[in-house]
């Protein structure tokens, strides 16, 4: 009995064992077979889709710019990973132009990576495409794509390529449109670009002279790759085309004041220039301010917080001064200014442009986190006294909106661009209107030493000092200014802390 039972049990064990092994084998064969089949099925259109195994993820989201969607494609294929981001719209011609470029970039990369894989090279590649949207008051968007490709081994390559779209009309512009196809203007432009290249400190030691001549010859094709904003006309060149050892493709930006006479009407600066100095109104500055501010605020004491002039008798013994910075944030200058202020434990007020807060939300956040007061300086820097109440209100509301959205804090004061203010502007502002009494004219002289001179000669107790956190010279001169004011016994306050 015992023997039989044991034999029977071992018989069943054998059977179970065999079944298990057979099942596993079948499963393994099946798996191998189906994987091969999938690979085989995928290979015919490999050049379009890309390798099989890991999935490609495609995502579409709305951008911050009306009419532009962001398409993101990512592949985690270890042999050819990529992350590609590009704009699309409702306009077919634009979409196809961008897609053609993207598909070409992708194909170039995948071909090289496939070749590397065949050669048995370690997977060590990456393709990244990202883009930014630069706006212009004409309604044109410059969509600037930056492509970085690494295919293993040597350093990668970078390329910048711009596309243009007016999302409302579908129109795309070329450099010929900006200059009205005028050959004379092209010649002038090419000289300006050459000059800017030769003056660019970052390129200084790396320029290839003949190549500069060559690349800036008056030929439309040299200037096709451009972007236009309300501040500048920007040209992108090929990496290594005329400068060696410079990180990335050279970017040459001409300030709008320099090129405005070359541009056809609708691409010139917006028509809300101040009356007296049409030339000054086109730049990002408070230039016409004195003239503008004086009629509204008494010139002897144009400082206003809310609707009350500041003329308190000087009871307290503490001297106060409020430093204010307009037209930012700027990724470079603003951060330098924050650092310098911190060194002196000084709090200041930043009157920001909504459009720039949208571009540089991280910088706006840094300003807020450093404890400075946040001011609204409109969205686009227009003269608000020259537009309808609704439009003006919108400039201000939109700016307060983005400031709160990115910093989590509210803008507490408002400074009108150019200091141009009237009853209507005060009414729609919804915030205390703050001007200034010390104009450093930093936007004009761009001179760190002169900044200090201006402050020395004009500052008194309870002064509000106007500067701009978009000029390198201002960041450079600030340390000396703070040092001087501190030695003079001034305490640094924000404009709302000024009593
Ligand atoms: Zn301004």
Short mmCIF file of C-alpha atoms and ligand atoms in Angstrom, two decimals:
data_model
loop_
_atom_site.label_atom_id
_atom_site.label_comp_id
_atom_site.label_asym_id
_atom_site.label_seq_id
_atom_site.Cartn_x
_atom_site.Cartn_y
_atom_site.Cartn_z
CA UNK A 1 0.00 0.00 0.00
CA UNK A 2 2.60 2.46 1.04
CA UNK A 3 4.78 1.60 -1.94
CA UNK A 4 1.93 2.03 -4.45
CA UNK A 5 0.90 5.30 -2.97
CA UNK A 6 4.37 6.66 -3.18
CA UNK A 7 4.78 5.47 -6.75
CA UNK A 8 1.45 7.02 -7.69
CA UNK A 9 2.41 10.30 -6.07
CA UNK A 10 5.75 10.41 -7.93
CA UNK A 11 3.86 9.67 -11.15
CA UNK A 12 1.69 12.79 -10.64
CA UNK A 13 4.69 14.85 -9.75
CA UNK A 14 6.32 13.80 -13.02
CA UNK A 15 3.21 14.71 -14.99
CA UNK A 16 2.87 18.11 -13.33
CA UNK A 17 6.52 18.81 -13.97
CA UNK A 18 6.30 17.91 -17.62
CA UNK A 19 3.19 20.03 -18.15
CA UNK A 20 4.83 23.00 -16.51
CA UNK A 21 7.94 22.71 -18.65
CA UNK A 22 5.92 22.28 -21.84
CA UNK A 23 3.75 25.30 -20.98
CA UNK A 24 6.78 27.49 -20.26
CA UNK A 25 8.49 26.43 -23.47
CA UNK A 26 5.39 27.13 -25.53
CA UNK A 27 4.99 30.49 -23.85
CA UNK A 28 8.63 31.38 -24.51
CA UNK A 29 8.42 30.38 -28.16
CA UNK A 30 5.20 32.34 -28.52
CA UNK A 31 6.75 35.44 -26.98
CA UNK A 32 9.86 35.30 -29.13
CA UNK A 33 7.76 34.67 -32.20
CA UNK A 34 5.32 37.56 -31.62
CA UNK A 35 8.10 40.01 -30.78
CA UNK A 36 9.85 39.18 -34.03
CA UNK A 37 6.62 39.51 -35.88
CA UNK A 38 6.00 42.95 -34.43
CA UNK A 39 9.47 44.08 -35.32
CA UNK A 40 9.06 42.76 -38.82
CA UNK A 41 5.72 44.48 -39.16
CA UNK A 42 7.17 47.75 -37.98
CA UNK A 43 10.26 47.81 -40.15
CA UNK A 44 8.74 48.78 -43.53
CA UNK A 45 7.96 52.33 -42.48
CA UNK A 46 10.80 52.66 -40.03
CA UNK A 47 12.26 55.72 -41.64
CA UNK A 48 9.04 57.59 -40.88
CA UNK A 49 7.98 56.28 -37.52
CA UNK A 50 11.27 55.39 -35.80
CA UNK A 51 12.33 52.25 -34.06
CA UNK A 52 9.82 49.96 -32.47
CA UNK A 53 10.23 49.01 -28.89
CA UNK A 54 9.58 52.00 -26.61
CA UNK A 55 6.56 54.15 -27.31
CA UNK A 56 6.57 57.58 -28.79
CA UNK A 57 4.37 59.95 -26.87
CA UNK A 58 2.67 62.83 -28.65
CA UNK A 59 0.93 65.54 -26.67
CA UNK A 60 -0.86 68.68 -27.72
CA UNK A 61 -1.50 71.63 -25.44
CA UNK A 62 -2.51 75.26 -25.91
CA UNK A 63 0.31 77.75 -25.55
CA UNK A 64 0.11 81.11 -23.81
CA UNK A 65 -0.17 82.66 -27.25
CA UNK A 66 -3.64 82.66 -28.77
CA UNK A 67 -3.72 80.60 -31.95
CA UNK A 68 -0.60 78.56 -31.17
CA UNK A 69 -0.65 74.99 -29.96
CA UNK A 70 2.42 73.20 -28.65
CA UNK A 71 3.02 69.71 -29.96
CA UNK A 72 5.41 67.61 -27.90
CA UNK A 73 6.83 64.36 -29.20
CA UNK A 74 9.01 62.24 -27.00
CA UNK A 75 10.69 58.92 -27.64
CA UNK A 76 12.39 56.91 -24.94
CA UNK A 77 14.09 54.58 -27.36
CA UNK A 78 17.48 54.14 -25.64
CA UNK A 79 19.19 54.09 -29.04
CA UNK A 80 17.59 57.27 -30.30
CA UNK A 81 15.80 59.24 -27.61
CA UNK A 82 14.32 62.58 -28.49
CA UNK A 83 12.13 65.36 -27.12
CA UNK A 84 10.67 67.61 -29.75
CA UNK A 85 8.43 70.59 -29.22
CA UNK A 86 7.01 72.66 -32.05
CA UNK A 87 4.15 75.03 -32.79
CA UNK A 88 1.05 74.33 -34.83
CA UNK A 89 -1.95 76.49 -35.66
CA UNK A 90 -5.13 76.40 -37.68
CA UNK A 91 -3.18 77.53 -40.75
CA UNK A 92 -2.11 74.68 -43.02
CA UNK A 93 0.71 76.41 -44.86
CA UNK A 94 2.42 77.36 -41.61
CA UNK A 95 1.85 73.92 -40.10
CA UNK A 96 3.37 72.19 -43.08
CA UNK A 97 6.37 74.45 -43.18
CA UNK A 98 7.12 73.68 -39.54
CA UNK A 99 6.42 69.97 -39.91
CA UNK A 100 8.70 69.67 -42.91
CA UNK A 101 11.49 71.18 -40.87
CA UNK A 102 10.78 68.97 -37.85
CA UNK A 103 10.54 65.78 -39.90
CA UNK A 104 13.80 66.60 -41.62
CA UNK A 105 15.56 67.18 -38.30
CA UNK A 106 14.14 63.95 -36.92
CA UNK A 107 15.09 61.96 -40.02
CA UNK A 108 18.67 63.28 -40.00
CA UNK A 109 19.06 62.27 -36.39
CA UNK A 110 17.45 58.85 -36.67
CA UNK A 111 19.53 57.93 -39.71
CA UNK A 112 22.75 58.72 -37.87
CA UNK A 113 21.63 56.88 -34.74
CA UNK A 114 20.61 53.83 -36.75
CA UNK A 115 24.01 53.83 -38.40
CA UNK A 116 25.69 54.10 -34.98
CA UNK A 117 23.65 51.18 -33.70
CA UNK A 118 24.68 49.06 -36.68
CA UNK A 119 28.31 49.93 -36.02
CA UNK A 120 27.82 48.64 -32.47
CA UNK A 121 28.38 52.02 -30.86
CA UNK A 122 27.13 52.65 -27.35
CA UNK A 123 23.80 54.48 -27.39
CA UNK A 124 24.75 58.09 -26.70
CA UNK A 125 22.50 60.42 -28.63
CA UNK A 126 19.81 62.97 -28.04
CA UNK A 127 17.66 65.27 -30.09
CA UNK A 128 15.97 68.26 -28.50
CA UNK A 129 13.82 70.80 -30.24
CA UNK A 130 12.19 73.62 -28.31
CA UNK A 131 10.77 76.94 -29.35
CA UNK A 132 9.81 80.36 -28.13
CA UNK A 133 7.20 82.78 -29.37
CA UNK A 134 8.16 86.42 -29.83
CA UNK A 135 5.33 88.85 -30.39
CA UNK A 136 5.15 92.07 -32.34
CA UNK A 137 2.41 94.69 -32.25
CA UNK A 138 1.72 94.12 -35.95
CA UNK A 139 0.19 90.81 -34.85
CA UNK A 140 3.11 88.79 -36.15
CA UNK A 141 4.53 85.96 -34.08
CA UNK A 142 8.13 84.98 -34.63
CA UNK A 143 8.34 81.31 -33.67
CA UNK A 144 11.95 80.52 -32.99
CA UNK A 145 12.91 76.86 -32.96
CA UNK A 146 16.13 75.74 -31.35
CA UNK A 147 17.41 72.31 -32.31
CA UNK A 148 20.16 70.58 -30.36
CA UNK A 149 21.43 67.28 -31.66
CA UNK A 150 23.93 64.91 -30.11
CA UNK A 151 24.80 61.77 -31.97
CA UNK A 152 27.48 60.47 -29.68
CA UNK A 153 31.18 61.13 -29.54
CA UNK A 154 31.91 64.67 -30.60
CA UNK A 155 30.11 67.79 -29.47
CA UNK A 156 26.56 68.30 -30.59
CA UNK A 157 25.20 70.70 -33.14
CA UNK A 158 22.74 73.51 -32.55
CA UNK A 159 20.57 75.32 -34.98
CA UNK A 160 18.07 78.14 -34.71
CA UNK A 161 15.33 78.45 -37.27
CA UNK A 162 12.54 81.01 -37.23
CA UNK A 163 9.04 80.83 -38.66
CA UNK A 164 6.47 83.58 -38.85
CA UNK A 165 2.76 83.62 -38.47
CA UNK A 166 0.01 86.10 -37.92
CA UNK A 167 -2.39 83.72 -36.19
CA UNK A 168 -5.41 85.77 -37.14
CA UNK A 169 -4.70 86.10 -40.84
CA UNK A 170 -2.42 83.12 -41.43
CA UNK A 171 0.08 85.47 -43.06
CA UNK A 172 3.76 84.63 -42.93
CA UNK A 173 6.36 87.36 -43.40
CA UNK A 174 9.84 87.33 -44.87
CA UNK A 175 12.65 89.84 -44.50
CA UNK A 176 11.69 91.36 -47.86
CA UNK A 177 8.28 92.27 -46.39
CA UNK A 178 9.88 94.13 -43.50
CA UNK A 179 12.03 96.24 -45.80
CA UNK A 180 9.43 96.57 -48.53
CA UNK A 181 11.74 94.69 -50.90
CA UNK A 182 13.94 97.76 -51.06
CA UNK A 183 17.53 97.06 -52.13
CA UNK A 184 18.91 100.27 -50.61
CA UNK A 185 17.43 99.35 -47.25
CA UNK A 186 18.89 95.88 -47.55
CA UNK A 187 22.32 97.42 -48.03
CA UNK A 188 21.87 99.54 -44.92
CA UNK A 189 20.62 96.58 -42.95
CA UNK A 190 23.57 94.45 -43.95
CA UNK A 191 25.93 97.19 -42.76
CA UNK A 192 24.12 97.42 -39.42
CA UNK A 193 24.29 93.67 -38.95
CA UNK A 194 27.98 93.59 -39.80
CA UNK A 195 28.63 96.42 -37.38
CA UNK A 196 26.72 94.61 -34.64
CA UNK A 197 28.68 91.40 -35.25
CA UNK A 198 31.98 93.24 -35.07
CA UNK A 199 30.94 95.01 -31.88
CA UNK A 200 29.63 91.92 -30.14
CA UNK A 201 31.89 91.30 -27.18
CA UNK A 202 30.93 87.63 -26.96
CA UNK A 203 32.17 87.03 -30.50
CA UNK A 204 35.20 89.24 -30.25
CA UNK A 205 38.04 86.75 -30.27
CA UNK A 206 36.39 84.18 -32.45
CA UNK A 207 35.45 86.05 -35.60
CA UNK A 208 36.57 84.94 -39.01
CA UNK A 209 36.82 88.24 -40.83
CA UNK A 210 36.23 87.08 -44.41
CA UNK A 211 33.33 84.95 -43.27
CA UNK A 212 31.73 87.98 -41.59
CA UNK A 213 32.04 89.91 -44.85
CA UNK A 214 30.60 86.99 -46.73
CA UNK A 215 27.67 86.33 -44.38
CA UNK A 216 26.58 89.96 -44.21
CA UNK A 217 26.74 90.71 -47.95
CA UNK A 218 23.60 92.46 -49.14
CA UNK A 219 21.80 89.33 -50.18
CA UNK A 220 18.25 88.72 -48.91
CA UNK A 221 19.05 85.08 -48.23
CA UNK A 222 21.51 86.02 -45.50
CA UNK A 223 18.79 87.65 -43.42
CA UNK A 224 15.91 85.21 -43.84
CA UNK A 225 16.34 83.76 -40.40
CA UNK A 226 15.02 86.54 -38.20
CA UNK A 227 12.59 87.48 -35.46
CA UNK A 228 10.94 90.81 -34.81
CA UNK A 229 9.71 92.15 -31.47
CA UNK A 230 8.70 95.63 -30.34
CA UNK A 231 12.23 96.03 -28.98
CA UNK A 232 14.46 94.54 -31.63
CA UNK A 233 15.07 92.89 -34.95
CA UNK A 234 16.99 89.70 -34.35
CA UNK A 235 19.03 87.62 -36.79
CA UNK A 236 20.08 84.02 -36.32
CA UNK A 237 23.13 82.64 -38.06
CA UNK A 238 24.49 79.17 -38.56
CA UNK A 239 26.80 77.78 -35.96
CA UNK A 240 30.41 78.29 -36.98
CA UNK A 241 29.39 80.36 -40.01
CA UNK A 242 31.60 83.30 -39.04
CA UNK A 243 32.65 82.65 -35.47
CA UNK A 244 34.43 79.69 -33.98
CA UNK A 245 34.11 78.34 -30.45
CA UNK A 246 30.99 80.28 -29.62
CA UNK A 247 28.37 78.27 -27.78
CA UNK A 248 25.48 77.86 -30.15
CA UNK A 249 24.52 79.77 -33.28
CA UNK A 250 25.30 83.52 -33.22
CA UNK A 251 22.29 85.71 -32.44
CA UNK A 252 22.52 89.34 -33.49
CA UNK A 253 19.86 91.70 -32.14
CA UNK A 254 19.50 95.21 -33.51
CA UNK A 255 17.59 97.58 -31.24
CA UNK A 256 14.48 98.89 -32.93
CA UNK A 257 15.69 102.50 -32.85
CA UNK A 258 18.52 101.49 -35.13
CA UNK A 259 16.41 99.86 -37.80
CA UNK A 260 13.08 101.65 -37.60
CA UNK A 261 13.86 103.87 -40.61
CA UNK A 262 14.38 100.74 -42.70
CA UNK A 263 11.07 99.11 -41.87
CA UNK A 264 7.83 99.59 -43.74
CA UNK A 265 5.15 101.38 -41.79
CA UNK A 266 3.26 98.55 -40.22
CA UNK A 267 6.43 97.02 -38.78
CA UNK A 268 7.65 100.24 -37.28
CA UNK A 269 7.05 100.88 -33.62
CA UNK A 270 3.48 101.24 -32.53
CA UNK A 271 1.80 104.53 -33.30
CA UNK A 272 1.31 105.56 -29.69
CA UNK A 273 4.52 107.52 -29.53
CA UNK A 274 4.56 110.56 -27.33
CA UNK A 275 4.06 113.83 -29.15
CA UNK A 276 7.26 115.63 -28.42
CA UNK A 277 9.94 113.13 -29.27
CA UNK A 278 8.68 110.53 -31.67
CA UNK A 279 12.12 108.99 -31.85
CA UNK A 280 12.42 108.41 -28.15
CA UNK A 281 9.03 106.83 -27.78
CA UNK A 282 10.05 103.74 -29.64
CA UNK A 283 12.41 102.42 -27.12
CA UNK A 284 11.75 100.67 -23.90
CA UNK A 285 12.25 103.59 -21.66
CA UNK A 286 10.72 106.45 -19.82
CA UNK A 287 12.40 108.89 -22.14
CA UNK A 288 9.66 111.45 -22.75
CA UNK A 289 8.77 111.27 -19.15
CA UNK A 290 9.80 114.67 -17.99
CA UNK A 291 7.65 116.34 -20.57
CA UNK A 292 4.83 113.91 -20.01
CA UNK A 293 4.82 113.85 -16.29
CA UNK A 294 5.13 117.53 -15.68
CA UNK A 295 1.72 118.73 -16.79
CA UNK A 296 0.01 116.22 -14.57
CA UNK A 297 2.25 116.34 -11.54
CA UNK A 298 3.90 119.53 -10.43
CA UNK A 299 7.47 119.50 -11.62
CA UNK A 300 8.72 120.58 -8.24
CA UNK A 301 7.17 117.54 -6.65
CA UNK A 302 5.97 114.99 -9.14
CA UNK A 303 6.06 112.16 -6.64
CA UNK A 304 2.66 110.75 -6.05
CA UNK A 305 1.53 107.76 -4.10
CA UNK A 306 -2.10 107.13 -4.69
CA UNK A 307 -3.63 110.47 -5.39
CA UNK A 308 -1.81 112.32 -2.69
CA UNK A 309 1.33 114.27 -3.20
CA UNK A 310 4.06 113.39 -0.77
CA UNK A 311 4.82 116.50 1.20
CA UNK A 312 4.75 115.39 4.77
CA UNK A 313 6.82 117.48 7.07
CA UNK A 314 10.00 115.69 7.92
CA UNK A 315 9.28 114.62 11.44
CA UNK A 316 11.19 111.40 11.64
CA UNK A 317 14.93 111.53 11.76
CA UNK A 318 15.30 108.53 9.49
CA UNK A 319 15.98 109.43 5.88
CA UNK A 320 14.17 107.20 3.43
CA UNK A 321 14.62 106.44 -0.20
CA UNK A 322 12.66 104.14 -2.52
CA UNK A 323 14.52 102.48 -5.37
CA UNK A 324 12.34 101.53 -8.31
CA UNK A 325 13.14 99.42 -11.35
CA UNK A 326 11.00 99.53 -14.48
CA UNK A 327 10.50 97.53 -17.68
CA UNK A 328 11.78 94.14 -16.44
CA UNK A 329 12.02 91.38 -15.58
CA UNK A 330 15.18 90.54 -17.46
CA UNK A 331 16.86 87.17 -16.96
CA UNK A 332 20.33 88.64 -16.57
CA UNK A 333 20.03 92.19 -15.27
CA UNK A 334 17.17 91.63 -12.83
CA UNK A 335 18.93 88.77 -11.09
CA UNK A 336 22.10 90.81 -10.73
CA UNK A 337 20.08 93.65 -9.23
CA UNK A 338 18.37 91.30 -6.78
CA UNK A 339 21.78 90.08 -5.63
CA UNK A 340 23.13 93.58 -5.13
CA UNK A 341 20.02 94.66 -3.21
CA UNK A 342 20.37 91.63 -1.00
CA UNK A 343 23.96 92.54 -0.20
CA UNK A 344 22.66 95.80 1.33
CA UNK A 345 19.55 94.19 2.75
CA UNK A 346 17.61 96.71 0.67
CA UNK A 347 14.02 96.29 -0.47
CA UNK A 348 12.97 97.93 -3.74
CA UNK A 349 9.97 98.10 -6.04
CA UNK A 350 9.89 96.47 -9.47
CA UNK A 351 7.42 97.83 -12.01
CA UNK A 352 7.13 94.94 -14.40
CA UNK A 353 5.76 94.60 -17.89
CA UNK A 354 3.18 91.84 -18.17
CA UNK A 355 4.59 90.68 -21.49
CA UNK A 356 8.00 90.17 -19.92
CA UNK A 357 6.61 88.46 -16.84
CA UNK A 358 5.02 86.00 -19.23
CA UNK A 359 8.40 85.39 -20.89
CA UNK A 360 10.39 85.23 -17.68
CA UNK A 361 8.05 83.93 -14.98
CA UNK A 362 10.96 82.48 -13.01
CA UNK A 363 12.63 85.88 -12.76
CA UNK A 364 9.41 87.55 -11.65
CA UNK A 365 9.13 84.86 -9.02
CA UNK A 366 12.65 85.54 -7.79
CA UNK A 367 11.80 89.23 -7.39
CA UNK A 368 8.75 88.34 -5.31
CA UNK A 369 10.60 85.74 -3.24
CA UNK A 370 13.35 88.22 -2.43
CA UNK A 371 10.66 90.31 -0.74
CA UNK A 372 10.52 93.26 -3.10
CA UNK A 373 7.32 95.13 -3.85
CA UNK A 374 5.65 94.17 -7.13
CA UNK A 375 4.43 96.96 -9.39
CA UNK A 376 2.37 96.92 -12.55
CA UNK A 377 3.83 98.79 -15.54
CA UNK A 378 1.25 97.70 -18.18
CA UNK A 379 1.52 94.78 -20.59
CA UNK A 380 3.16 96.29 -23.68
CA UNK A 381 4.42 99.66 -22.45
CA UNK A 382 2.04 101.84 -24.46
CA UNK A 383 1.14 105.45 -23.70
CA UNK A 384 -2.12 104.76 -21.89
CA UNK A 385 -3.33 108.33 -22.21
CA UNK A 386 -3.59 107.77 -25.95
CA UNK A 387 -5.89 104.77 -25.90
CA UNK A 388 -9.47 104.03 -24.98
CA UNK A 389 -10.37 103.30 -21.37
CA UNK A 390 -11.19 99.68 -22.13
CA UNK A 391 -7.89 99.00 -23.84
CA UNK A 392 -5.96 100.78 -21.11
CA UNK A 393 -7.77 98.85 -18.40
CA UNK A 394 -6.97 95.65 -20.21
CA UNK A 395 -3.24 96.49 -20.33
CA UNK A 396 -3.30 96.87 -16.56
CA UNK A 397 -5.62 94.01 -15.62
CA UNK A 398 -3.80 91.49 -17.78
CA UNK A 399 -0.51 92.50 -16.17
CA UNK A 400 -1.84 92.23 -12.63
CA UNK A 401 -3.22 88.84 -13.63
CA UNK A 402 0.05 87.39 -14.86
CA UNK A 403 2.01 88.84 -11.92
CA UNK A 404 -0.28 87.14 -9.46
CA UNK A 405 -0.37 83.96 -11.49
CA UNK A 406 3.40 83.46 -11.59
CA UNK A 407 4.43 84.94 -8.22
CA UNK A 408 1.38 84.16 -6.11
CA UNK A 409 1.50 87.79 -4.98
CA UNK A 410 -0.48 90.80 -6.07
CA UNK A 411 0.91 93.89 -7.73
CA UNK A 412 0.26 96.63 -5.21
CA UNK A 413 1.15 99.77 -7.17
CA UNK A 414 0.99 101.00 -10.73
CA UNK A 415 3.36 103.15 -12.74
CA UNK A 416 2.17 104.30 -16.16
CA UNK A 417 4.65 103.92 -19.04
CA UNK A 418 6.44 107.21 -19.80
CA UNK A 419 4.84 108.55 -16.62
CA UNK A 420 1.95 109.47 -18.88
CA UNK A 421 -1.10 109.69 -16.68
CA UNK A 422 -4.46 111.44 -16.77
CA UNK A 423 -7.78 111.07 -15.00
CA UNK A 424 -8.84 108.17 -17.15
CA UNK A 425 -5.64 106.25 -16.48
CA UNK A 426 -6.00 106.85 -12.75
CA UNK A 427 -9.58 105.66 -12.92
CA UNK A 428 -8.86 102.43 -14.72
CA UNK A 429 -5.63 101.68 -12.83
CA UNK A 430 -7.37 100.39 -9.73
CA UNK A 431 -4.04 100.73 -7.92
CA UNK A 432 -2.13 103.63 -6.43
CA UNK A 433 -0.26 105.45 -9.21
CA UNK A 434 3.41 105.95 -8.37
CA UNK A 435 5.76 108.20 -10.33
CA UNK A 436 9.23 109.35 -9.23
CA UNK A 437 11.24 112.46 -8.47
CA UNK A 438 14.76 111.27 -9.30
CA UNK A 439 15.22 110.30 -12.91
CA UNK A 440 18.61 108.65 -13.31
CA UNK A 441 18.23 108.64 -17.13
CA UNK A 442 19.96 105.26 -17.01
CA UNK A 443 18.23 104.23 -20.25
CA UNK A 444 19.85 107.17 -22.01
CA UNK A 445 23.45 107.32 -20.86
CA UNK A 446 23.91 103.59 -20.09
CA UNK A 447 26.80 104.59 -17.91
CA UNK A 448 27.38 103.07 -14.48
CA UNK A 449 29.33 106.13 -13.23
CA UNK A 450 26.72 108.59 -14.40
CA UNK A 451 24.06 106.59 -12.56
CA UNK A 452 25.80 107.41 -9.29
CA UNK A 453 26.30 111.07 -10.28
CA UNK A 454 22.56 111.47 -10.97
CA UNK A 455 21.62 109.88 -7.69
CA UNK A 456 24.14 112.03 -5.77
CA UNK A 457 22.90 115.27 -7.26
CA UNK A 458 19.13 114.64 -7.10
CA UNK A 459 18.30 112.41 -4.14
CA UNK A 460 16.79 113.84 -1.01
CA UNK A 461 14.80 112.43 1.90
CA UNK A 462 11.78 110.47 0.62
CA UNK A 463 12.95 110.42 -2.95
CA UNK A 464 11.66 107.82 -5.36
CA UNK A 465 14.46 106.91 -7.76
CA UNK A 466 13.71 105.68 -11.27
CA UNK A 467 15.96 103.04 -12.83
CA UNK A 468 15.48 100.21 -15.33
CA UNK A 469 16.36 96.59 -14.68
CA UNK A 470 16.98 95.90 -18.35
CA UNK A 471 20.30 97.70 -18.76
CA UNK A 472 23.58 96.08 -17.84
CA UNK A 473 25.04 99.48 -16.89
CA UNK A 474 22.36 99.91 -14.24
CA UNK A 475 23.18 96.56 -12.64
CA UNK A 476 26.87 97.52 -12.75
CA UNK A 477 26.38 100.90 -11.14
CA UNK A 478 23.93 99.84 -8.48
CA UNK A 479 26.44 98.70 -5.89
CA UNK A 480 28.07 102.13 -5.77
CA UNK A 481 24.64 103.79 -5.56
CA UNK A 482 23.59 101.65 -2.61
CA UNK A 483 26.93 102.15 -0.92
CA UNK A 484 26.61 105.92 -1.28
CA UNK A 485 23.01 106.11 -0.06
CA UNK A 486 23.72 103.85 2.90
CA UNK A 487 26.67 106.01 3.93
CA UNK A 488 24.45 109.06 3.66
CA UNK A 489 22.17 107.45 6.23
CA UNK A 490 19.29 106.50 3.97
CA UNK A 491 17.03 103.57 4.73
CA UNK A 492 15.79 101.67 1.70
CA UNK A 493 12.03 101.22 1.56
CA UNK A 494 9.51 100.12 -1.03
CA UNK A 495 7.19 102.76 -2.46
CA UNK A 496 4.28 101.59 -0.30
CA UNK A 497 6.42 101.80 2.81
CA UNK A 498 7.18 105.43 2.08
CA UNK A 499 5.08 107.55 4.36
ZN1 LIG B 1 8.86 101.91 -18.61
#
